[in-house]
Short mmCIF file of C-alpha atoms and ligand atoms in Angstrom, two decimals:
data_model
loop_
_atom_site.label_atom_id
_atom_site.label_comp_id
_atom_site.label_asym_id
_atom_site.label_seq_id
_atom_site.Cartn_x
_atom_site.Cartn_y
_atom_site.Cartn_z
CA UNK A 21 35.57 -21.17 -16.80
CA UNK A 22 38.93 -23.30 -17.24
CA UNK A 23 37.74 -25.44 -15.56
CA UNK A 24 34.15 -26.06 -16.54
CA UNK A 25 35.97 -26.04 -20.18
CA UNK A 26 37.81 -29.23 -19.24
CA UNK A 27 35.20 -30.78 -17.58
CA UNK A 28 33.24 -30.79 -20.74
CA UNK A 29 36.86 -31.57 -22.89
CA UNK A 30 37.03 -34.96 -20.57
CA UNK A 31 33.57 -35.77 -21.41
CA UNK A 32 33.92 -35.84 -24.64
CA UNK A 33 37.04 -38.44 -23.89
CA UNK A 34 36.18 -41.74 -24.95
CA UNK A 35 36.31 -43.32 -21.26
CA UNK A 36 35.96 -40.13 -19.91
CA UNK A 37 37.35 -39.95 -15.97
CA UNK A 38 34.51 -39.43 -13.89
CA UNK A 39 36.50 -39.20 -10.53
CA UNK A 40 38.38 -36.14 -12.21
CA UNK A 41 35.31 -34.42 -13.18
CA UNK A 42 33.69 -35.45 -9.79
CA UNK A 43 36.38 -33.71 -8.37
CA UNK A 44 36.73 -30.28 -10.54
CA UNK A 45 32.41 -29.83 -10.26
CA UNK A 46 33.03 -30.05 -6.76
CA UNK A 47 35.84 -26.68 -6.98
CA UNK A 48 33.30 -24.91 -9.81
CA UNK A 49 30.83 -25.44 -7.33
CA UNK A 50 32.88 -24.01 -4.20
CA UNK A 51 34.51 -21.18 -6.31
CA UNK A 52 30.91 -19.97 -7.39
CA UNK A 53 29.84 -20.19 -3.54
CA UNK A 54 32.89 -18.28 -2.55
CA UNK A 55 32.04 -15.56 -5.58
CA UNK A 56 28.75 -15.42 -4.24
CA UNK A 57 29.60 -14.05 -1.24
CA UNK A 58 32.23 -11.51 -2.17
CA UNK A 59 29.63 -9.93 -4.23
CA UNK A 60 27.40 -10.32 -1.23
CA UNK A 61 29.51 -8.38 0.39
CA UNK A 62 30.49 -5.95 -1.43
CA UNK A 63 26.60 -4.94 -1.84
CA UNK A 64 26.44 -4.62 1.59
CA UNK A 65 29.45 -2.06 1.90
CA UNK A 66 27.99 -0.64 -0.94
CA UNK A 67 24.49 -0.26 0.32
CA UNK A 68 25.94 0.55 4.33
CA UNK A 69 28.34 3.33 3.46
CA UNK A 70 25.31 6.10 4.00
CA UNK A 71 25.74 7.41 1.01
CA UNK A 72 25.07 11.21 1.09
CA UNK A 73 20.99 11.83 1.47
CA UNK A 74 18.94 14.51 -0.13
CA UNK A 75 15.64 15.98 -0.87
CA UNK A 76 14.86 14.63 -4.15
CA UNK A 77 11.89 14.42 -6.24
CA UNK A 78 11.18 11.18 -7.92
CA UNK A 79 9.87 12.83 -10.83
CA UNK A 80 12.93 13.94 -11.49
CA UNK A 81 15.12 10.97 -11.25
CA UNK A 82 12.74 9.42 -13.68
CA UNK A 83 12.98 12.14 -16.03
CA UNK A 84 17.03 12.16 -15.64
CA UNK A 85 16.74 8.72 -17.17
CA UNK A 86 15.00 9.16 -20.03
CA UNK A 87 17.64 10.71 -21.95
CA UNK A 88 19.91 7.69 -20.96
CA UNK A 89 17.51 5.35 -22.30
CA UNK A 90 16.25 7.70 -25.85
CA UNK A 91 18.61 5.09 -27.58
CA UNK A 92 17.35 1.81 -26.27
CA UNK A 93 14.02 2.67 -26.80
CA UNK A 94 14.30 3.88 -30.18
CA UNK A 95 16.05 0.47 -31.44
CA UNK A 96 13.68 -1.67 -29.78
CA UNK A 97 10.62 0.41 -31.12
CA UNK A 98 9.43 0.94 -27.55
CA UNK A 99 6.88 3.74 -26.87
CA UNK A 100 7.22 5.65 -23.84
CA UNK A 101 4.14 6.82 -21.39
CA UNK A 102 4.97 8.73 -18.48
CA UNK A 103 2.08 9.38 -16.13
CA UNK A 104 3.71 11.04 -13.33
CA UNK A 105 1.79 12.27 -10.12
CA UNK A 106 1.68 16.59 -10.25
CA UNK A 107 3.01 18.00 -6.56
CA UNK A 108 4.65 14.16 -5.45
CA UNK A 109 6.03 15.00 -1.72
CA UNK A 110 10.02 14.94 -1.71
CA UNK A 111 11.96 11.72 -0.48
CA UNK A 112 15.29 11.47 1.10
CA UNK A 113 18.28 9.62 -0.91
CA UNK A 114 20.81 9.39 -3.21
CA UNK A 115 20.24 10.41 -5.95
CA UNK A 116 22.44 8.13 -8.39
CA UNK A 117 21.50 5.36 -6.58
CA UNK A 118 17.96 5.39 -7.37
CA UNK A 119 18.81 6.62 -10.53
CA UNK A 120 20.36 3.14 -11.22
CA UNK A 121 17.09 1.19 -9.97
CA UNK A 122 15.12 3.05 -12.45
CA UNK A 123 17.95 2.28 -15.25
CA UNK A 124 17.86 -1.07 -14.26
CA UNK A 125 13.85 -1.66 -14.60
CA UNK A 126 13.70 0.05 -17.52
CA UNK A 127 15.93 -2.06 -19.32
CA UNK A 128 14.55 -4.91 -18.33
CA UNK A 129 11.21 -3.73 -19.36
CA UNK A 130 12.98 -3.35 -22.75
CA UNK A 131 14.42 -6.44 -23.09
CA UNK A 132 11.52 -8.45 -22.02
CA UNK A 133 9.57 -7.02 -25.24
CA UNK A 134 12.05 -7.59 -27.01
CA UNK A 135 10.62 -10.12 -28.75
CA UNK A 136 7.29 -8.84 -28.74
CA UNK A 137 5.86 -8.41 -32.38
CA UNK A 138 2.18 -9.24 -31.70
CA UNK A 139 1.15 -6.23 -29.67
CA UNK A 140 2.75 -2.93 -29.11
CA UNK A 141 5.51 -2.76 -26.96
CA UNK A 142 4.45 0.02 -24.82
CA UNK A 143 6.63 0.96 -21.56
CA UNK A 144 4.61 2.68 -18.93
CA UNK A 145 6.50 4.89 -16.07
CA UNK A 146 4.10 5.91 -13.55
CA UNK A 147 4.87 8.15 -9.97
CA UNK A 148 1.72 8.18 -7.20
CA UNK A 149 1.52 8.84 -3.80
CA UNK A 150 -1.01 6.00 -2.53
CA UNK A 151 -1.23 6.80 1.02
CA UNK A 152 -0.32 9.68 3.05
CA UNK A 153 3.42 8.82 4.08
CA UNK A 154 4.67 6.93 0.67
CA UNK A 155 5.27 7.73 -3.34
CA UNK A 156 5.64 4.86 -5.61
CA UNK A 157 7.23 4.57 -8.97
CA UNK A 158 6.00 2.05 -11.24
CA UNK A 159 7.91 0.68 -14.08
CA UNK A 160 5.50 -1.20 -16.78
CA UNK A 161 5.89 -3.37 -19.94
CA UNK A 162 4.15 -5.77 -22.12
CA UNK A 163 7.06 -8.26 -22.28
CA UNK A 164 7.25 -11.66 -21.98
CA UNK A 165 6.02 -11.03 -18.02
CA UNK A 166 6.62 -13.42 -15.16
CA UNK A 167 5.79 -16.90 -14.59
CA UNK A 168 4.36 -17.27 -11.24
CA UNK A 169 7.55 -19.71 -9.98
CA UNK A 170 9.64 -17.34 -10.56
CA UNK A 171 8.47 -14.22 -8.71
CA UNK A 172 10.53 -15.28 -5.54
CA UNK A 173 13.64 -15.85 -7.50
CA UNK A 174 13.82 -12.47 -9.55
CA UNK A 175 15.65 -10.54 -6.67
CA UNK A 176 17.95 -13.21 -6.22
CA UNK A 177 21.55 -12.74 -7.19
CA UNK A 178 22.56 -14.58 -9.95
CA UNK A 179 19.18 -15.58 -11.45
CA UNK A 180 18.58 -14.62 -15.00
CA UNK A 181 16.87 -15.93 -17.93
CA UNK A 182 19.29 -14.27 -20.67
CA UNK A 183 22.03 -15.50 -22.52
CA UNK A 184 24.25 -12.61 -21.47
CA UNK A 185 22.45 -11.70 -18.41
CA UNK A 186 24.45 -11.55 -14.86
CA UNK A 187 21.44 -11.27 -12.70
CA UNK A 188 22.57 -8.59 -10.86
CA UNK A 189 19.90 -5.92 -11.21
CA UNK A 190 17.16 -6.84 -9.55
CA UNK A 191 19.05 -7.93 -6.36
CA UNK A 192 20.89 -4.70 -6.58
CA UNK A 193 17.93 -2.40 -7.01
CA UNK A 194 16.48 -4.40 -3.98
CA UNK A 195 19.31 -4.46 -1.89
CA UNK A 196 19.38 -0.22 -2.79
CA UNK A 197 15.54 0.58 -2.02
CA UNK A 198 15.51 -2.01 1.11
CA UNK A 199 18.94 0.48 2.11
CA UNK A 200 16.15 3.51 1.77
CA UNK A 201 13.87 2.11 3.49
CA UNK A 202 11.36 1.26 1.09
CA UNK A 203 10.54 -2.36 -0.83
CA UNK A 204 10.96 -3.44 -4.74
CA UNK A 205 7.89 -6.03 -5.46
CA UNK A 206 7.50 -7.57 -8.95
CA UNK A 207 3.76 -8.67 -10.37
CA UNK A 208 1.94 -9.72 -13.71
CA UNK A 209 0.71 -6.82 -15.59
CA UNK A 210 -2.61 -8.04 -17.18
CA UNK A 211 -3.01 -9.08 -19.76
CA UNK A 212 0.99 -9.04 -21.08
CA UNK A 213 3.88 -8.05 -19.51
CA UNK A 214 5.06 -7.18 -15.95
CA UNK A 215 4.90 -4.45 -13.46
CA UNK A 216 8.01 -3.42 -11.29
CA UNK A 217 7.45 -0.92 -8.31
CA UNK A 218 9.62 0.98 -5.76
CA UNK A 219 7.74 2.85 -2.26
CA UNK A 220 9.58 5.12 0.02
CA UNK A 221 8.42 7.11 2.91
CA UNK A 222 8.24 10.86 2.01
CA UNK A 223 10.56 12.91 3.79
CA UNK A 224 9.09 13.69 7.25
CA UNK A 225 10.28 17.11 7.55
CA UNK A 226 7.66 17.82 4.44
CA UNK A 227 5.31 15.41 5.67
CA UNK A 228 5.44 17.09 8.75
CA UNK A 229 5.26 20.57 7.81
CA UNK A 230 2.88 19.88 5.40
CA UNK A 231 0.39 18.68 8.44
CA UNK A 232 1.30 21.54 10.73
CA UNK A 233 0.49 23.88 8.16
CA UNK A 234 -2.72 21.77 7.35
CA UNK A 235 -3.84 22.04 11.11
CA UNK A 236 -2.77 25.75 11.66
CA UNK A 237 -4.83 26.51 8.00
CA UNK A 238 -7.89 24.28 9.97
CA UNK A 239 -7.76 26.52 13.11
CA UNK A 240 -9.92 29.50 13.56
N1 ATP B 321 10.25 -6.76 -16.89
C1 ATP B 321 10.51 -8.07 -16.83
N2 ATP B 321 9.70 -8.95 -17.50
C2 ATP B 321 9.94 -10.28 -17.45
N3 ATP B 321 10.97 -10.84 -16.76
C3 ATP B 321 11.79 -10.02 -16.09
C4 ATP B 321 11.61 -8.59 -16.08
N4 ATP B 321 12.58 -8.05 -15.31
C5 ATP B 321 13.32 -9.07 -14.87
N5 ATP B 321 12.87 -10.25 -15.33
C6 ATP B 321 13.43 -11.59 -15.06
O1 ATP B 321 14.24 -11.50 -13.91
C7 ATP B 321 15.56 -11.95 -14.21
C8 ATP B 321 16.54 -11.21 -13.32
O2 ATP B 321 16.61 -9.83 -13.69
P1 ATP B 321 17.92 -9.01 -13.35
O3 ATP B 321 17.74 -7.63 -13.83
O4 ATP B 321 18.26 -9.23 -11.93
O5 ATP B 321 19.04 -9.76 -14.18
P2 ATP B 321 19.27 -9.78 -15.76
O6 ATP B 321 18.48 -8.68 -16.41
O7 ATP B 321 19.01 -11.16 -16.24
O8 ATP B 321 20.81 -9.46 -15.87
P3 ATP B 321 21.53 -8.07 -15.49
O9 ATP B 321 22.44 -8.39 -14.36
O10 ATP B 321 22.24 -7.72 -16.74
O11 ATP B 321 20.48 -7.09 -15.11
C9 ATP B 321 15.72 -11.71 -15.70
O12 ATP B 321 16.70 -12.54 -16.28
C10 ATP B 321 14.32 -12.05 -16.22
O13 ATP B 321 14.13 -13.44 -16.32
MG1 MG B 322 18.52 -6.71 -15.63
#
């Protein structure tokens, strides 16, 4: 920051030194490369330390949120539709941890509407089971949505679009579902806004219990 301070102080200079400000750029540039990957790294201990697995439902760690997020929603006049699958198979994981990925694409669900005022800003959380060995969760607004260059760069560290934003929760709540086993995709939600979803494989003990009891109720 000292740096890129001065850079802009020389500048301003009346015969402003451009081998000085050749040279600082060039550290900026390094230190943000170097930054890059201790954070890199740090994710990965993060995400590689196993944290402890369980049996969860994610019904529930969607409806663990919503308290966290009453506030939000409220001040950004955001209504809230949950249409969550009845009898969703259990997952393994932890349970803070996708806890957090829900956090995170809620709020940016709310602050992409934020400055919505033509159409209601309506946030849509949706659970489903779409085949036989995942759940999804889906995470809906009717923001701003996604221009079509940037759908590779959302998960990217760093990238944001917002003044204040650190571009860190996207490649977080990748880097934490990938970790699970499962894959974060981003798309357009038609006609306003974007859609965020999360799959993971359902536990296979259930799955497979679920089956044997299946074929044992089938047999004669
Ligand atoms: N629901 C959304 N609608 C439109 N754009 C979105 C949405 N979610 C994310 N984005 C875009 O993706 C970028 C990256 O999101 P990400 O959550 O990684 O970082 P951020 O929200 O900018 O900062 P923070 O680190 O505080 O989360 C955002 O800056 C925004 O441009
Ligand atoms: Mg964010």
């Amino acid at each position: 920051m000292a740096d890129a301070t001065a850079c802009l102080n020389w500048l301003a200079a009346p015969d402003p030194r451009l081998d000085m400000i050749q040279e600082t750029l060039d550290a900026i540039v390094k230190d943000g490369h170097r930054t890059g990957d201790v954070i890199q790294r740090i994710r990965q201990l993060a995400t590689r330390s196993a944290p402890p697995r369980v049996r969860l439902d994610l019904n529930d760690v969607v409806r663990d949120v919503i308290p966290l997020m009453r506030a939000e929603l409220h001040g950004h006049e955001v209504a809230l539709v949950l249409d969550l699958a009845a009898d969703l198979p259990l997952v393994l994981g932890d349970r803070v941890q996708l806890q957090q990925v829900v956090l995170n694409l809620v709020m940016n669900a709310i602050e992409a509407m934020a400055g919505v005022t033509d159409r209601p800003r309506e946030l849509r959380i949706g659970s489903a089971r779409p085949d036989w060995d995942h759940v999804t969760v889906t995470v809906q607004d009717t923001g701003v949505g996604i221009d079509r260059s940037m759908l590779d760069r959302l998960f990217t560290a760093f990238f944001t679009t917002k003044p204040g934003g650190m571009g860190m929760g996207l490649s977080i709540s990748r880097s934490i579902i990938e970790a699970h086993g499962g894959w974060l995709s981003a798309a357009a939600n038609l006609p306003h806004g974007a859609i965020f979803q999360f799959s993971l494989a359902i536990d296979c003990g259930v799955a497979e219990g679920v089956h044997i009891a299946r074929v044992a109720g089938a047999a004669p």
